[in-house]
XYZ file of C-alpha atoms in Angstrom:
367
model
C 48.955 -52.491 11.744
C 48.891 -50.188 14.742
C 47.144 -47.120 13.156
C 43.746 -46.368 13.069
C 42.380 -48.775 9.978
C 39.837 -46.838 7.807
C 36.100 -47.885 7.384
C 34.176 -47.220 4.532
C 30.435 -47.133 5.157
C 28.277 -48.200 2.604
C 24.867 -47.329 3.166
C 24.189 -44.533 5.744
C 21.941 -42.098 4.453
C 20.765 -38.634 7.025
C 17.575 -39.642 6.735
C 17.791 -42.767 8.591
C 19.605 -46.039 8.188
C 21.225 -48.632 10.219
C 24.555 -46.861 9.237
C 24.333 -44.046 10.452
C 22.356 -45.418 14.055
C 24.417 -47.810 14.505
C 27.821 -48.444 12.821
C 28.923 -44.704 12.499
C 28.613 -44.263 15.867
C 30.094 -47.571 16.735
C 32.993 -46.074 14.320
C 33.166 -42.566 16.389
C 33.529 -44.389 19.732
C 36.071 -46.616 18.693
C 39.703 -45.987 19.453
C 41.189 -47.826 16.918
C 38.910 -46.854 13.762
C 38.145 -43.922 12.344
C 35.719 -43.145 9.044
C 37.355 -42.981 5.916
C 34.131 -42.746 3.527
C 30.485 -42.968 3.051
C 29.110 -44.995 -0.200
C 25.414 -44.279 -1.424
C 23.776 -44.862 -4.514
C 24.118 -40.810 -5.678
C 26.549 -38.954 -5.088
C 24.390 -36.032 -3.968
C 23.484 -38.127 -1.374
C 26.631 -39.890 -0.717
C 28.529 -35.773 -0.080
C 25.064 -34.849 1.994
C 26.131 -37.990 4.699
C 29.551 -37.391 4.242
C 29.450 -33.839 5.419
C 26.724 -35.294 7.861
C 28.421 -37.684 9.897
C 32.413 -36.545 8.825
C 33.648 -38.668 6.595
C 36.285 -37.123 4.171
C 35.149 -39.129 1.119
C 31.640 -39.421 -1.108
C 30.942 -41.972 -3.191
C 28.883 -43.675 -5.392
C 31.131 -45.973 -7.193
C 31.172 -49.204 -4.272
C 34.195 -50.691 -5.909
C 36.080 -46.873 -6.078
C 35.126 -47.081 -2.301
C 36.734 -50.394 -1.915
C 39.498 -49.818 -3.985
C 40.641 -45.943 -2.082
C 43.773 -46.917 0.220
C 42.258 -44.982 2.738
C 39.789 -48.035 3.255
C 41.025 -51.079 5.542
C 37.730 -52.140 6.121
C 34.262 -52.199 4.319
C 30.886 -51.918 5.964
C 28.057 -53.005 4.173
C 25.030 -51.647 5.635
C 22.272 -51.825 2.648
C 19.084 -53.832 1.872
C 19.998 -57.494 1.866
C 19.436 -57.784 -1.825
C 22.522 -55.534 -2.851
C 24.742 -57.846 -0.352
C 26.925 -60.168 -2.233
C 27.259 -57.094 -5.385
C 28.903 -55.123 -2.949
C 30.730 -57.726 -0.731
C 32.473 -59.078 -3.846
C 33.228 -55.977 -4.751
C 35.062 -55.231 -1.450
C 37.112 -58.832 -1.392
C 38.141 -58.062 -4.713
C 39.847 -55.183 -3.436
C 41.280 -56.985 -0.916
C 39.411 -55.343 2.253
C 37.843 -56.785 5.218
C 34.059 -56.696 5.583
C 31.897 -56.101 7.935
C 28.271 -57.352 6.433
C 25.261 -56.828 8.252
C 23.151 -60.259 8.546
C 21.188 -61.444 6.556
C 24.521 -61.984 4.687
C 22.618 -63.279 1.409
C 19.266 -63.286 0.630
C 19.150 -67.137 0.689
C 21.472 -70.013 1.250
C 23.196 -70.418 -2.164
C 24.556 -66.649 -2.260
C 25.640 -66.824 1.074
C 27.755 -70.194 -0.027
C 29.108 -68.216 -2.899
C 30.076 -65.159 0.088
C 31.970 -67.074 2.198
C 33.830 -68.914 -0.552
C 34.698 -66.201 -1.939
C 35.426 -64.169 1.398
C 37.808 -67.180 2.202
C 39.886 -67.286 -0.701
C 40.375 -63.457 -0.189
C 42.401 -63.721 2.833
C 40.488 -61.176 4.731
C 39.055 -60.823 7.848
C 34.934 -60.968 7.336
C 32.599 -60.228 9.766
C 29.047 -61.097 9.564
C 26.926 -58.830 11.655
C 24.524 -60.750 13.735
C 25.829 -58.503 17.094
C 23.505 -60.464 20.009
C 26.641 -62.839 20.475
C 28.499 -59.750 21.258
C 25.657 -58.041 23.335
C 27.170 -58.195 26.625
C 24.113 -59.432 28.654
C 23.850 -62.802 26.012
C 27.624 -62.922 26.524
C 27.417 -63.370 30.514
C 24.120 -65.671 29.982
C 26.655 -67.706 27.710
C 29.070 -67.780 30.574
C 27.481 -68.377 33.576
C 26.353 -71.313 31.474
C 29.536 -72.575 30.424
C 31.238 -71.693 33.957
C 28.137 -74.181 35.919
C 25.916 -71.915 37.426
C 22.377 -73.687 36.264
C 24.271 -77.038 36.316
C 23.534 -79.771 32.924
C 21.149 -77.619 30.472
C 17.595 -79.615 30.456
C 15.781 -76.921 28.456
C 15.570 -73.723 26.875
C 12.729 -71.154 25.303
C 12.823 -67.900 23.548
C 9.587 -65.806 23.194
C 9.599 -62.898 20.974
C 6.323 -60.831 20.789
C 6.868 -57.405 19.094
C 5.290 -55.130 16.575
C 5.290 -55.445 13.115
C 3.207 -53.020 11.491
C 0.448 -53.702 8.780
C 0.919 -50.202 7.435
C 4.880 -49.270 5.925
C 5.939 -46.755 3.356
C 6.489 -47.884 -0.300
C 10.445 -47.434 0.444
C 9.962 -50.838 2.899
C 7.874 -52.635 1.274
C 10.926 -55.302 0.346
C 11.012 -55.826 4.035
C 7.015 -58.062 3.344
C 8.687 -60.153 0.458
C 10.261 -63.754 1.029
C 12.493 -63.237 -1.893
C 14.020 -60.303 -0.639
C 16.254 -61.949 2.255
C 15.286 -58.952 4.537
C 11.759 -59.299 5.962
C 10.820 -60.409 10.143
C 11.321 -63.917 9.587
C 14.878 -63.757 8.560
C 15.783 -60.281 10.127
C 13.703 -60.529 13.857
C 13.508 -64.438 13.725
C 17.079 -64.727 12.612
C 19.389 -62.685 14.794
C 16.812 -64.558 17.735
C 17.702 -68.157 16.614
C 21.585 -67.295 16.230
C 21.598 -65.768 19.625
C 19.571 -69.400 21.265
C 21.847 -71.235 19.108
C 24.915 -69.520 19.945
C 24.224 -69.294 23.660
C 23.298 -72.760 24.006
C 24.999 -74.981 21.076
C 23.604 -76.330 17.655
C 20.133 -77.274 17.158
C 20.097 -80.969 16.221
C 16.424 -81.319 15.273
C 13.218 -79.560 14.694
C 9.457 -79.482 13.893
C 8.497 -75.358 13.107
C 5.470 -73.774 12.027
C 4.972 -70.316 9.983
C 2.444 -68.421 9.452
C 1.795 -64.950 7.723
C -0.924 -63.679 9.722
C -1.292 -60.309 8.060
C -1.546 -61.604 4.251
C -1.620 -57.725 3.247
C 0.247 -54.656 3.967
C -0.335 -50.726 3.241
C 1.461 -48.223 1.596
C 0.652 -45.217 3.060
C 2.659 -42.886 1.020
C 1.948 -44.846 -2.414
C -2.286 -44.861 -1.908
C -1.762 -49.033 -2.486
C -1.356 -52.458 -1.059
C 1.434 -55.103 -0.946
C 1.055 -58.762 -0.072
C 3.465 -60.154 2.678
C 5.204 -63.112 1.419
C 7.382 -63.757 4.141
C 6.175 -65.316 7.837
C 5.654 -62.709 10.332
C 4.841 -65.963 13.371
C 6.898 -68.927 13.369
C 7.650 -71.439 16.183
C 9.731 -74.110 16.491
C 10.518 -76.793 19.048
C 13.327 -79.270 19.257
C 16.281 -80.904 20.842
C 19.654 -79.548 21.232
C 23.210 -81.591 19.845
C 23.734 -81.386 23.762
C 20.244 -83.613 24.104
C 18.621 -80.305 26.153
C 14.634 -79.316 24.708
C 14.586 -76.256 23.023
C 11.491 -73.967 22.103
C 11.777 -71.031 20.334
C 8.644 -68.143 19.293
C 9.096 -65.035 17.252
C 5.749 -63.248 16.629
C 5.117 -60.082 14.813
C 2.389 -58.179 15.555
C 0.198 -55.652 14.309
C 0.175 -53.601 17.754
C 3.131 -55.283 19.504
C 3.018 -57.626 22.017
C 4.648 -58.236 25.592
C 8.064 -58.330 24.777
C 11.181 -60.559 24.955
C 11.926 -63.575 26.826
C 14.896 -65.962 26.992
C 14.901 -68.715 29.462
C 17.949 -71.540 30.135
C 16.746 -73.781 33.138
C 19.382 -76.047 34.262
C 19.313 -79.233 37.132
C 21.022 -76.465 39.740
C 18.666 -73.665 38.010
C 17.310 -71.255 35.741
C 18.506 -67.991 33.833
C 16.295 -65.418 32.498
C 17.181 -62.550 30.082
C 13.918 -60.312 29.340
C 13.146 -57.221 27.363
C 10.181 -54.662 26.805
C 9.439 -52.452 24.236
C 7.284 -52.259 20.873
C 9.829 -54.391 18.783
C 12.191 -56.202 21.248
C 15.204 -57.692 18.495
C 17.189 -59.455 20.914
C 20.257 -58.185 18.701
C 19.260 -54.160 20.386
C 16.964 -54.184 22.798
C 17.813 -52.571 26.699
C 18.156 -56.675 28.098
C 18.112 -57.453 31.643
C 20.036 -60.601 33.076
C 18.171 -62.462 35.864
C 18.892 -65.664 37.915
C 15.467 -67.188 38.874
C 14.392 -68.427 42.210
C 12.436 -71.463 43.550
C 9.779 -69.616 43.710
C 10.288 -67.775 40.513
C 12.148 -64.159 41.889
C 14.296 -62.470 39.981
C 17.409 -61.460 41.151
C 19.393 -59.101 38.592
C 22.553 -60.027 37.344
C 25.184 -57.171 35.262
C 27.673 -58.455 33.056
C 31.264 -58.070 34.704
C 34.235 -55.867 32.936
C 35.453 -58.492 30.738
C 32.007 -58.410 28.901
C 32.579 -54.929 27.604
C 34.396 -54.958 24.716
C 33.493 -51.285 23.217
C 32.284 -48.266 24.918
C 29.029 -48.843 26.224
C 27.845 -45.133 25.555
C 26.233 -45.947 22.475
C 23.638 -47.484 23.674
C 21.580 -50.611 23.658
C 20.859 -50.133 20.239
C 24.197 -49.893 19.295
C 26.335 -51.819 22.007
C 26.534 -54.983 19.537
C 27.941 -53.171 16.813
C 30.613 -51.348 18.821
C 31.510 -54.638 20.392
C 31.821 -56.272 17.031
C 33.978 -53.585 15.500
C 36.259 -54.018 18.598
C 36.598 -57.974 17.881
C 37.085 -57.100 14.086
C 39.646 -55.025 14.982
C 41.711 -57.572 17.456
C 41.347 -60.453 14.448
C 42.910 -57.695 11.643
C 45.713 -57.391 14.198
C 46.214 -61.050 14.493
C 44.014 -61.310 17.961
C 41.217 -63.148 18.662
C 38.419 -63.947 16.110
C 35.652 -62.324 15.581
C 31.827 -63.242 16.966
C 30.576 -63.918 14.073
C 32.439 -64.885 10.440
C 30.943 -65.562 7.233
C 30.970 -69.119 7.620
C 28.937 -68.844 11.192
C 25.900 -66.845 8.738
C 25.879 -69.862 6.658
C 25.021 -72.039 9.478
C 22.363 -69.393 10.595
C 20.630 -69.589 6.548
C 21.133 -73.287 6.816
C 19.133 -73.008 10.367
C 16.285 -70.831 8.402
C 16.256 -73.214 5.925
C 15.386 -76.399 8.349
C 12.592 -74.271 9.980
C 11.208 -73.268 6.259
C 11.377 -76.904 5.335
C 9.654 -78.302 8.400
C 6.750 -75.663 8.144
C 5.951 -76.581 4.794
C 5.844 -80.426 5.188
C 4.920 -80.506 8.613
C 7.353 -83.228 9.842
C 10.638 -83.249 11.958
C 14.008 -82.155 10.148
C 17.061 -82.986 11.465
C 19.442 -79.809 10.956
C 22.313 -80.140 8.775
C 20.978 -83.463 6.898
């Protein structure tokens, strides 16, 4: 399969979406993909982004998507609660998937996904894009390679905005139930990237909080109660016996950023970001070693850290790399960052922190 495979994106609306920031041009850049169709939920909309962005084929039928042979792969790029509808529908038409994280909106669904991605045969791709963020990739190796020496510790702070005031079209993004609100999008794609960088979190106490119990509508004239954590902490120990902290705080008026410190017997490493809302998963990041007397010295990631064309951006840059790893597994290369299976340990990891916040003891992960 040496042609350019065909990705249907469902979910990338003119107005604004994830799609069409992220993954469309992630598709454009690519040199081995090219877009084959957009799927919306009307098909007025569906032919408005097609024309929009160049896709050849509208839809609004996700399985007629799926099903058109001009479709290797399928993006799903929609509110977490229409996930596993229109993953299934895509494995039963025997396509790979590309599904942006959170896979499921809770732990259950996303065992049902990857069973059911697994029996397909397919390639599946969840889409939590900091492991392929080539900054957290050269933190991972300098690691691995000895730089900081034996890992004693590790912290991530996370202090960004999120707002008290949303339109009605968001408000699914306050509700636990949902799967998509801070604590599983902001705090999730933060604890895969610690836990990815550093190895599996063998036990934790965590604490969660919803500090702004109430959230306007501006365009609706009402209010919504938040249901899901916007502060939770956790602190722990590592499988490889190192301490690990970890803080993701959402703010009403944003805070002071990102931080992501490994300090090792030989040294520390440092990856930082500003900004309103610093996601780890595509924020501008900066790679420093840290002196003795705490200077920063930047570090860039070499070549072999770029995967995808850089050019789109630090928004972007994780979703380009992923589609060029997605692409080397359909071809029989090497796997992708991220499968299925890896956003099943990431629920499972949500699940621990929920469960140690609400009976305020120690919970060993995985038991």
């Amino acid at each position: 399969m040496n042609g350019l495979l065909g990705v249907g994106v469902i979910g990338a609306s003119v107005a604004g979406s994830w799609g069409g920031q992220a993954h469309i041009p992630s598709i454009a850049a690519s040199p081995d993909l090219t877009l084959a169709a957009i799927g919306t939920s009307r098909m007025e909309t569906a032919r408005e982004s097609a024309a929009h962005f160049g896709a050849p084929l509208a839809f609004d039928d996700p399985a007629a998507l799926a099903r058109d042979p001009s479709v290797d792969i399928v993006a799903v790029c929609v509110r977490v609660p229409e996930h596993e509808r229109l993953v299934m529908a895509a494995l039963d038409a025997g396509k790979h998937v590309y599904c942006e994280w959170p896979l499921a909106r809770d732990t259950a669904e996303a065992e049902r996904l990857v069973a059911a991605a697994q029996a397909a045969g397919v390639v599946h791709l969840a889409g939590m894009q900091a492991r392929a963020v080539p900054h957290i990739l050269h933190l991972k190796q300098l690691i691995e390679a000895g730089e900081i020496g034996r890992v004693l510790s590790a912290s991530l702070a996370i202090a960004g905005q999120w707002s008290p005031v949303f339109p009605a079209s968001m408000e699914y993004l306050q509700k636990l139930e949902s799967g998509g609100n801070y604590f599983t999008i902001a705090g999730g794609h933060a604890i895969d990237a610690f836990r990815h960088v550093l190895g599996p979190v063998a036990e934790l106490t965590a604490t969660a909080a919803i500090q702004v119990p109430e959230v306007q509508l501006f365009d609706a004239g009402r209010a919504t109660a938040r249901t899901a954590p916007d502060h939770f902490a956790f602190s722990g120990r590592l499988a490889s016996g190192a301490f690990a902290s970890c803080e993701v705080r959402g703010l009403p008026a944003g805070g002071s950023g990102l931080r992501f410190e490994v300090n090792g017997e030989k040294g520390s490493l440092l990856i930082a970001a500003a900004g309103a809302n610093p996601m780890i998963q595509m924020s501008d990041l900066t790679l420093s070693r840290v002196a003795e007397d705490g200077a920063l010295t930047a570090v860039e990631p070499p070549a072999d850290c770029f995967w995808a064309d850089a050019s789109v951006g630090p928004h972007a840059i994780g979703v380009a790399q992923n589609y060029a790893r997605l692409v080397e597994a359909i071809r029989g290369g090497r796997p992708v960052p991220a499968d299925f299976a890896a956003a099943l340990d990431n629920h499972r990891l949500l699940d621990a922190i929920r469960l140690s916040a609400a009976e305020g003891r120690k919970v060993a992960v995985g038991a």
